[in-house]
């Protein structure tokens, strides 16, 4: 049973650089979510896909952030012109439609971003 | 919008003692409620969930939680703490998004420390 996979696990970059994170959900899960978690806080919702369609975006997702799920399988989250405030753990989660009724999510181990 | 409040950002108990982590929710509809655990530098793992069946919910690792509508609470308990329980615990409530899909809204978390 493979869970949600995220890559890279850690990324250190300089301010102003672009970074991209990848998420591979559990294979039969058609719903995919991105969350951001800053130090000492709970995860905050960023965006949600059902298959390849991006159905909701949080106001936290500024125009420097873009997420895609081109074939309804893996997803990428790109941050352009990174700022120090972007330093956080980026968590990906997935679910099936049945699990999605209640909101239960399966999380990956996260991608930790440090912007210097 | 739904929300949760976790009382106490840090709880410390002795090994073998009762663990009690507090969560209160705010919801305009019957809620779906969750407890997740996060170990250092890892993603979130589901401990247990309330989805309007039994009000006393049993989860993994000996944890349980009781849904009390009159108190709008969903506190997490474990009769006897183990060193391996040291982690961050998050309470979450399901919130219906714009397109009707549920997404999770998390509390700020409670860090549990176990003293030998």
PDB file of C-alpha atoms in Angstrom:
ATOM      1  CA  UNK A   1       0.000   0.000   0.000  1.00  0.00           C
ATOM      2  CA  UNK A   2       1.774   3.138  -1.180  1.00  0.00           C
ATOM      3  CA  UNK A   3       0.715   6.311   0.533  1.00  0.00           C
ATOM      4  CA  UNK A   4       0.876   9.902  -0.622  1.00  0.00           C
ATOM      5  CA  UNK A   5       4.357  10.699  -1.867  1.00  0.00           C
ATOM      6  CA  UNK A   6       5.943  14.144  -1.909  1.00  0.00           C
ATOM      7  CA  UNK A   7       9.172  15.320  -3.460  1.00  0.00           C
ATOM      8  CA  UNK A   8      11.489  16.858  -2.488  1.00  0.00           C
ATOM      9  CA  UNK A   9      11.230  16.395   1.256  1.00  0.00           C
ATOM     10  CA  UNK A  10      13.442  19.390   1.901  1.00  0.00           C
ATOM     11  CA  UNK A  11      14.274  22.399  -0.252  1.00  0.00           C
ATOM     12  CA  UNK A  12      16.536  25.287   0.648  1.00  0.00           C
ATOM     13  CA  UNK A  13      16.495  28.199  -1.755  1.00  0.00           C
ATOM     14  CA  UNK A  14      17.469  31.824  -1.956  1.00  0.00           C
ATOM     15  CA  UNK A  15      14.905  34.569  -1.963  1.00  0.00           C
ATOM     16  CA  UNK A  16      13.650  35.305  -5.456  1.00  0.00           C
ATOM     17  CA  UNK A  17      14.178  31.809  -6.822  1.00  0.00           C
ATOM     18  CA  UNK A  18      11.372  29.582  -8.102  1.00  0.00           C
ATOM     19  CA  UNK A  19      10.632  26.220  -6.508  1.00  0.00           C
ATOM     20  CA  UNK A  20       8.372  23.351  -7.507  1.00  0.00           C
ATOM     21  CA  UNK A  21       6.991  20.570  -5.347  1.00  0.00           C
ATOM     22  CA  UNK A  22       5.466  17.358  -6.597  1.00  0.00           C
ATOM     23  CA  UNK A  23       2.766  15.212  -5.034  1.00  0.00           C
ATOM     24  CA  UNK A  24       1.760  11.696  -6.054  1.00  0.00           C
ATOM     25  CA  UNK A  25      -1.545  10.779  -4.375  1.00  0.00           C
ATOM     26  CA  UNK A  26      -2.767   7.310  -3.526  1.00  0.00           C
ATOM     27  CA  UNK A  27      -3.600   5.775  -6.888  1.00  0.00           C
ATOM     28  CA  UNK A  28      -7.384   5.485  -6.628  1.00  0.00           C
ATOM     29  CA  UNK A  29      -7.837   8.896  -4.988  1.00  0.00           C
ATOM     30  CA  UNK A  30      -9.337  11.460  -7.336  1.00  0.00           C
ATOM     31  CA  UNK A  31      -9.298  14.332  -4.825  1.00  0.00           C
ATOM     32  CA  UNK A  32      -6.043  16.111  -4.041  1.00  0.00           C
ATOM     33  CA  UNK A  33      -5.372  18.928  -1.599  1.00  0.00           C
ATOM     34  CA  UNK A  34      -2.458  21.216  -0.799  1.00  0.00           C
ATOM     35  CA  UNK A  35      -1.993  22.649   2.673  1.00  0.00           C
ATOM     36  CA  UNK A  36       0.678  24.914   4.161  1.00  0.00           C
ATOM     37  CA  UNK A  37       1.928  24.563   7.723  1.00  0.00           C
ATOM     38  CA  UNK A  38       4.119  27.173   9.359  1.00  0.00           C
ATOM     39  CA  UNK A  39       6.059  26.557  12.528  1.00  0.00           C
ATOM     40  CA  UNK A  40       3.847  26.048  15.552  1.00  0.00           C
ATOM     41  CA  UNK A  41       0.623  26.272  13.571  1.00  0.00           C
ATOM     42  CA  UNK A  42      -1.934  23.874  12.187  1.00  0.00           C
ATOM     43  CA  UNK A  43      -2.117  23.193   8.457  1.00  0.00           C
ATOM     44  CA  UNK A  44      -3.949  25.810   6.374  1.00  0.00           C
ATOM     45  CA  UNK A  45      -5.866  24.946   3.222  1.00  0.00           C
ATOM     46  CA  UNK A  46      -4.360  26.213  -0.044  1.00  0.00           C
ATOM     47  CA  UNK A  47      -6.143  24.507  -2.908  1.00  0.00           C
ATOM     48  CA  UNK A  48      -8.126  21.464  -3.968  1.00  0.00           C
ATOM     49  CA  UNK A  49      -8.420  19.361  -7.141  1.00  0.00           C
ATOM     50  CA  UNK A  50     -11.021  16.890  -8.216  1.00  0.00           C
ATOM     51  CA  UNK A  51      -9.371  14.902 -10.989  1.00  0.00           C
ATOM     52  CA  UNK A  52      -7.632  17.551 -13.123  1.00  0.00           C
ATOM     53  CA  UNK A  53      -9.966  20.393 -12.209  1.00  0.00           C
ATOM     54  CA  UNK A  54      -8.818  22.919  -9.618  1.00  0.00           C
ATOM     55  CA  UNK A  55     -12.087  23.615  -7.823  1.00  0.00           C
ATOM     56  CA  UNK A  56     -11.085  25.906  -4.987  1.00  0.00           C
ATOM     57  CA  UNK A  57      -8.217  28.194  -4.060  1.00  0.00           C
ATOM     58  CA  UNK A  58      -7.602  29.880  -0.750  1.00  0.00           C
ATOM     59  CA  UNK A  59      -6.859  33.571  -0.466  1.00  0.00           C
ATOM     60  CA  UNK A  60      -3.521  32.389   0.936  1.00  0.00           C
ATOM     61  CA  UNK A  61      -2.619  31.302  -2.584  1.00  0.00           C
ATOM     62  CA  UNK A  62      -1.150  34.511  -3.959  1.00  0.00           C
ATOM     63  CA  UNK A  63      -0.467  35.013  -7.663  1.00  0.00           C
ATOM     64  CA  UNK A  64       3.094  33.772  -7.082  1.00  0.00           C
ATOM     65  CA  UNK A  65       1.671  30.332  -6.342  1.00  0.00           C
ATOM     66  CA  UNK A  66       0.338  28.003  -9.002  1.00  0.00           C
ATOM     67  CA  UNK A  67      -0.846  24.434  -8.722  1.00  0.00           C
ATOM     68  CA  UNK A  68      -1.596  21.969 -11.476  1.00  0.00           C
ATOM     69  CA  UNK A  69      -2.813  18.434 -11.833  1.00  0.00           C
ATOM     70  CA  UNK A  70      -2.586  17.954 -15.595  1.00  0.00           C
ATOM     71  CA  UNK A  71      -3.782  14.374 -15.979  1.00  0.00           C
ATOM     72  CA  UNK A  72      -5.654  13.965 -12.756  1.00  0.00           C
ATOM     73  CA  UNK A  73      -2.848  11.978 -11.202  1.00  0.00           C
ATOM     74  CA  UNK A  74       0.200  13.762  -9.727  1.00  0.00           C
ATOM     75  CA  UNK A  75       0.142  17.436  -8.873  1.00  0.00           C
ATOM     76  CA  UNK A  76       2.745  20.196  -8.761  1.00  0.00           C
ATOM     77  CA  UNK A  77       2.852  23.314  -6.627  1.00  0.00           C
ATOM     78  CA  UNK A  78       5.128  26.057  -7.934  1.00  0.00           C
ATOM     79  CA  UNK A  79       6.160  29.136  -6.014  1.00  0.00           C
ATOM     80  CA  UNK A  80       7.676  31.922  -8.078  1.00  0.00           C
ATOM     81  CA  UNK A  81       9.968  34.635  -6.710  1.00  0.00           C
ATOM     82  CA  UNK A  82      10.103  33.043  -3.276  1.00  0.00           C
ATOM     83  CA  UNK A  83      10.015  35.229  -0.173  1.00  0.00           C
ATOM     84  CA  UNK A  84      11.179  34.417   3.342  1.00  0.00           C
ATOM     85  CA  UNK A  85       7.545  34.283   4.414  1.00  0.00           C
ATOM     86  CA  UNK A  86       7.050  31.296   2.122  1.00  0.00           C
ATOM     87  CA  UNK A  87       9.187  29.167   4.438  1.00  0.00           C
ATOM     88  CA  UNK A  88       6.870  26.419   5.614  1.00  0.00           C
ATOM     89  CA  UNK A  89       5.966  22.773   5.292  1.00  0.00           C
ATOM     90  CA  UNK A  90       3.829  22.139   2.221  1.00  0.00           C
ATOM     91  CA  UNK A  91       1.562  19.168   2.745  1.00  0.00           C
ATOM     92  CA  UNK A  92      -0.281  17.219   0.099  1.00  0.00           C
ATOM     93  CA  UNK A  93      -3.300  15.072   0.895  1.00  0.00           C
ATOM     94  CA  UNK A  94      -5.703  12.930  -1.078  1.00  0.00           C
ATOM     95  CA  UNK A  95      -9.016  11.165  -0.687  1.00  0.00           C
ATOM     96  CA  UNK A  96     -11.644   9.169  -2.529  1.00  0.00           C
ATOM     97  CA  UNK A  97     -15.119  10.579  -3.150  1.00  0.00           C
ATOM     98  CA  UNK A  98     -16.511   8.438  -0.319  1.00  0.00           C
ATOM     99  CA  UNK A  99     -13.899   9.681   2.131  1.00  0.00           C
ATOM    100  CA  UNK A 100     -14.420  13.140   0.718  1.00  0.00           C
ATOM    101  CA  UNK A 101     -17.995  13.135   1.995  1.00  0.00           C
ATOM    102  CA  UNK A 102     -16.701  13.525   5.536  1.00  0.00           C
ATOM    103  CA  UNK A 103     -13.482  15.306   4.689  1.00  0.00           C
ATOM    104  CA  UNK A 104     -11.128  12.536   5.787  1.00  0.00           C
ATOM    105  CA  UNK A 105      -7.728  13.067   4.206  1.00  0.00           C
ATOM    106  CA  UNK A 106      -4.582  11.009   3.792  1.00  0.00           C
ATOM    107  CA  UNK A 107      -1.458  13.116   4.082  1.00  0.00           C
ATOM    108  CA  UNK A 108       2.005  12.824   2.651  1.00  0.00           C
ATOM    109  CA  UNK A 109       5.107  13.529   4.702  1.00  0.00           C
ATOM    110  CA  UNK A 110       5.384  17.048   3.402  1.00  0.00           C
ATOM    111  CA  UNK A 111       7.943  19.176   1.602  1.00  0.00           C
ATOM    112  CA  UNK A 112       9.779  21.584   3.866  1.00  0.00           C
ATOM    113  CA  UNK A 113      10.800  24.853   2.223  1.00  0.00           C
ATOM    114  CA  UNK A 114      13.420  27.172   3.686  1.00  0.00           C
ATOM    115  CA  UNK A 115      13.913  30.506   1.951  1.00  0.00           C
ATOM    116  CA  UNK A 116      17.167  32.262   2.851  1.00  0.00           C
TER     117      UNK A 116
ATOM    118  CA  UNK B   1     -17.359  28.732   8.394  1.00  0.00           C
ATOM    119  CA  UNK B   2     -16.450  25.919  10.720  1.00  0.00           C
ATOM    120  CA  UNK B   3     -13.563  26.254  13.155  1.00  0.00           C
ATOM    121  CA  UNK B   4     -11.871  24.468  16.049  1.00  0.00           C
ATOM    122  CA  UNK B   5     -10.043  25.738  19.097  1.00  0.00           C
ATOM    123  CA  UNK B   6      -7.499  23.625  20.907  1.00  0.00           C
ATOM    124  CA  UNK B   7      -7.041  24.624  24.518  1.00  0.00           C
ATOM    125  CA  UNK B   8      -3.401  24.448  25.538  1.00  0.00           C
ATOM    126  CA  UNK B   9      -0.593  24.614  23.029  1.00  0.00           C
ATOM    127  CA  UNK B  10       1.542  22.379  25.204  1.00  0.00           C
ATOM    128  CA  UNK B  11       0.547  19.534  27.525  1.00  0.00           C
ATOM    129  CA  UNK B  12       3.013  17.583  29.631  1.00  0.00           C
ATOM    130  CA  UNK B  13       2.152  14.350  31.444  1.00  0.00           C
ATOM    131  CA  UNK B  14       4.072  11.581  33.146  1.00  0.00           C
ATOM    132  CA  UNK B  15       4.410   8.173  31.552  1.00  0.00           C
ATOM    133  CA  UNK B  16       1.423   6.080  32.612  1.00  0.00           C
ATOM    134  CA  UNK B  17      -0.754   9.088  33.415  1.00  0.00           C
ATOM    135  CA  UNK B  18      -4.002  10.089  31.751  1.00  0.00           C
ATOM    136  CA  UNK B  19      -3.723  12.126  28.563  1.00  0.00           C
ATOM    137  CA  UNK B  20      -6.412  14.751  27.942  1.00  0.00           C
ATOM    138  CA  UNK B  21      -6.186  17.074  24.943  1.00  0.00           C
ATOM    139  CA  UNK B  22      -9.023  19.562  24.570  1.00  0.00           C
ATOM    140  CA  UNK B  23     -10.825  20.629  21.412  1.00  0.00           C
ATOM    141  CA  UNK B  24     -13.911  22.765  20.988  1.00  0.00           C
ATOM    142  CA  UNK B  25     -15.586  23.270  17.656  1.00  0.00           C
ATOM    143  CA  UNK B  26     -17.811  25.834  16.054  1.00  0.00           C
ATOM    144  CA  UNK B  27     -20.131  24.548  13.395  1.00  0.00           C
ATOM    145  CA  UNK B  28     -23.478  25.607  12.002  1.00  0.00           C
ATOM    146  CA  UNK B  29     -24.274  22.064  10.918  1.00  0.00           C
ATOM    147  CA  UNK B  30     -23.651  18.641  12.479  1.00  0.00           C
ATOM    148  CA  UNK B  31     -19.894  18.403  12.209  1.00  0.00           C
ATOM    149  CA  UNK B  32     -17.466  15.776  11.069  1.00  0.00           C
ATOM    150  CA  UNK B  33     -14.536  15.909  13.504  1.00  0.00           C
ATOM    151  CA  UNK B  34     -11.057  14.452  13.392  1.00  0.00           C
ATOM    152  CA  UNK B  35      -7.907  14.080  15.446  1.00  0.00           C
ATOM    153  CA  UNK B  36      -4.603  13.794  13.623  1.00  0.00           C
ATOM    154  CA  UNK B  37      -1.114  13.188  15.050  1.00  0.00           C
ATOM    155  CA  UNK B  38       2.122  14.540  13.635  1.00  0.00           C
ATOM    156  CA  UNK B  39       5.571  13.269  14.567  1.00  0.00           C
ATOM    157  CA  UNK B  40       8.598  15.526  13.956  1.00  0.00           C
ATOM    158  CA  UNK B  41       9.245  16.251  10.290  1.00  0.00           C
ATOM    159  CA  UNK B  42       6.430  13.989   9.174  1.00  0.00           C
ATOM    160  CA  UNK B  43       2.972  14.378   7.739  1.00  0.00           C
ATOM    161  CA  UNK B  44      -0.299  13.939   9.573  1.00  0.00           C
ATOM    162  CA  UNK B  45      -1.716  10.562  10.519  1.00  0.00           C
ATOM    163  CA  UNK B  46      -5.389  10.047  11.295  1.00  0.00           C
ATOM    164  CA  UNK B  47      -6.004   8.981  14.909  1.00  0.00           C
ATOM    165  CA  UNK B  48      -9.799   8.874  14.852  1.00  0.00           C
ATOM    166  CA  UNK B  49     -12.886  10.483  13.359  1.00  0.00           C
ATOM    167  CA  UNK B  50     -16.458  11.320  14.350  1.00  0.00           C
ATOM    168  CA  UNK B  51     -18.962  11.069  11.523  1.00  0.00           C
ATOM    169  CA  UNK B  52     -22.283  11.182  13.414  1.00  0.00           C
ATOM    170  CA  UNK B  53     -22.401   7.547  14.482  1.00  0.00           C
ATOM    171  CA  UNK B  54     -21.364   6.638  18.044  1.00  0.00           C
ATOM    172  CA  UNK B  55     -20.441   9.633  20.193  1.00  0.00           C
ATOM    173  CA  UNK B  56     -17.522   7.767  21.776  1.00  0.00           C
ATOM    174  CA  UNK B  57     -14.983   7.114  19.075  1.00  0.00           C
ATOM    175  CA  UNK B  58     -12.050   4.758  19.443  1.00  0.00           C
ATOM    176  CA  UNK B  59      -8.912   5.283  17.430  1.00  0.00           C
ATOM    177  CA  UNK B  60      -5.455   3.889  16.996  1.00  0.00           C
ATOM    178  CA  UNK B  61      -2.784   3.592  19.687  1.00  0.00           C
ATOM    179  CA  UNK B  62      -5.349   3.446  22.507  1.00  0.00           C
ATOM    180  CA  UNK B  63      -6.760   6.932  21.949  1.00  0.00           C
ATOM    181  CA  UNK B  64     -10.441   7.772  22.083  1.00  0.00           C
ATOM    182  CA  UNK B  65     -12.568  10.904  21.866  1.00  0.00           C
ATOM    183  CA  UNK B  66     -16.090  11.769  22.923  1.00  0.00           C
ATOM    184  CA  UNK B  67     -18.362  14.033  20.923  1.00  0.00           C
ATOM    185  CA  UNK B  68     -20.431  16.235  23.229  1.00  0.00           C
ATOM    186  CA  UNK B  69     -22.858  18.383  21.320  1.00  0.00           C
ATOM    187  CA  UNK B  70     -24.036  20.296  24.404  1.00  0.00           C
ATOM    188  CA  UNK B  71     -20.471  21.360  25.114  1.00  0.00           C
ATOM    189  CA  UNK B  72     -19.387  21.614  21.437  1.00  0.00           C
ATOM    190  CA  UNK B  73     -16.359  19.566  22.439  1.00  0.00           C
ATOM    191  CA  UNK B  74     -14.384  16.658  21.042  1.00  0.00           C
ATOM    192  CA  UNK B  75     -11.648  16.027  23.614  1.00  0.00           C
ATOM    193  CA  UNK B  76      -9.009  13.360  23.019  1.00  0.00           C
ATOM    194  CA  UNK B  77      -8.044  10.987  25.815  1.00  0.00           C
ATOM    195  CA  UNK B  78      -5.779   8.053  26.524  1.00  0.00           C
ATOM    196  CA  UNK B  79      -5.852   6.286  29.893  1.00  0.00           C
ATOM    197  CA  UNK B  80      -2.118   5.664  30.152  1.00  0.00           C
ATOM    198  CA  UNK B  81       0.530   7.700  28.338  1.00  0.00           C
ATOM    199  CA  UNK B  82       3.474   6.050  26.649  1.00  0.00           C
ATOM    200  CA  UNK B  83       6.739   7.683  25.676  1.00  0.00           C
ATOM    201  CA  UNK B  84       5.926   7.042  22.026  1.00  0.00           C
ATOM    202  CA  UNK B  85       2.843   9.293  22.321  1.00  0.00           C
ATOM    203  CA  UNK B  86       5.039  12.388  22.344  1.00  0.00           C
ATOM    204  CA  UNK B  87       3.989  14.323  19.243  1.00  0.00           C
ATOM    205  CA  UNK B  88       1.864  17.208  17.979  1.00  0.00           C
ATOM    206  CA  UNK B  89      -1.885  16.600  17.944  1.00  0.00           C
ATOM    207  CA  UNK B  90      -4.346  18.441  15.737  1.00  0.00           C
ATOM    208  CA  UNK B  91      -8.097  18.630  15.993  1.00  0.00           C
ATOM    209  CA  UNK B  92      -9.923  19.338  12.737  1.00  0.00           C
ATOM    210  CA  UNK B  93     -13.447  19.964  11.543  1.00  0.00           C
ATOM    211  CA  UNK B  94     -14.778  19.393   8.069  1.00  0.00           C
ATOM    212  CA  UNK B  95     -15.944  22.502   6.209  1.00  0.00           C
ATOM    213  CA  UNK B  96     -17.875  22.527   2.963  1.00  0.00           C
ATOM    214  CA  UNK B  97     -16.002  24.345   0.230  1.00  0.00           C
ATOM    215  CA  UNK B  98     -17.272  26.463  -2.621  1.00  0.00           C
ATOM    216  CA  UNK B  99     -17.732  23.508  -4.941  1.00  0.00           C
ATOM    217  CA  UNK B 100     -19.321  21.376  -2.265  1.00  0.00           C
ATOM    218  CA  UNK B 101     -16.293  19.275  -1.442  1.00  0.00           C
ATOM    219  CA  UNK B 102     -15.341  18.975   2.185  1.00  0.00           C
ATOM    220  CA  UNK B 103     -12.011  20.311   3.352  1.00  0.00           C
ATOM    221  CA  UNK B 104     -10.450  20.179   6.801  1.00  0.00           C
ATOM    222  CA  UNK B 105      -9.993  23.190   9.051  1.00  0.00           C
ATOM    223  CA  UNK B 106      -7.352  22.554  11.697  1.00  0.00           C
ATOM    224  CA  UNK B 107      -6.731  23.865  15.156  1.00  0.00           C
ATOM    225  CA  UNK B 108      -3.355  25.270  16.117  1.00  0.00           C
ATOM    226  CA  UNK B 109      -2.202  22.012  17.619  1.00  0.00           C
ATOM    227  CA  UNK B 110      -1.190  20.735  21.036  1.00  0.00           C
ATOM    228  CA  UNK B 111       2.312  19.490  21.650  1.00  0.00           C
ATOM    229  CA  UNK B 112       2.260  16.494  23.991  1.00  0.00           C
ATOM    230  CA  UNK B 113       5.356  15.802  26.052  1.00  0.00           C
ATOM    231  CA  UNK B 114       5.719  12.612  28.086  1.00  0.00           C
ATOM    232  CA  UNK B 115       7.932  12.707  31.169  1.00  0.00           C
ATOM    233  CA  UNK B 116       9.644   9.461  32.221  1.00  0.00           C
TER     234      UNK B 116
END
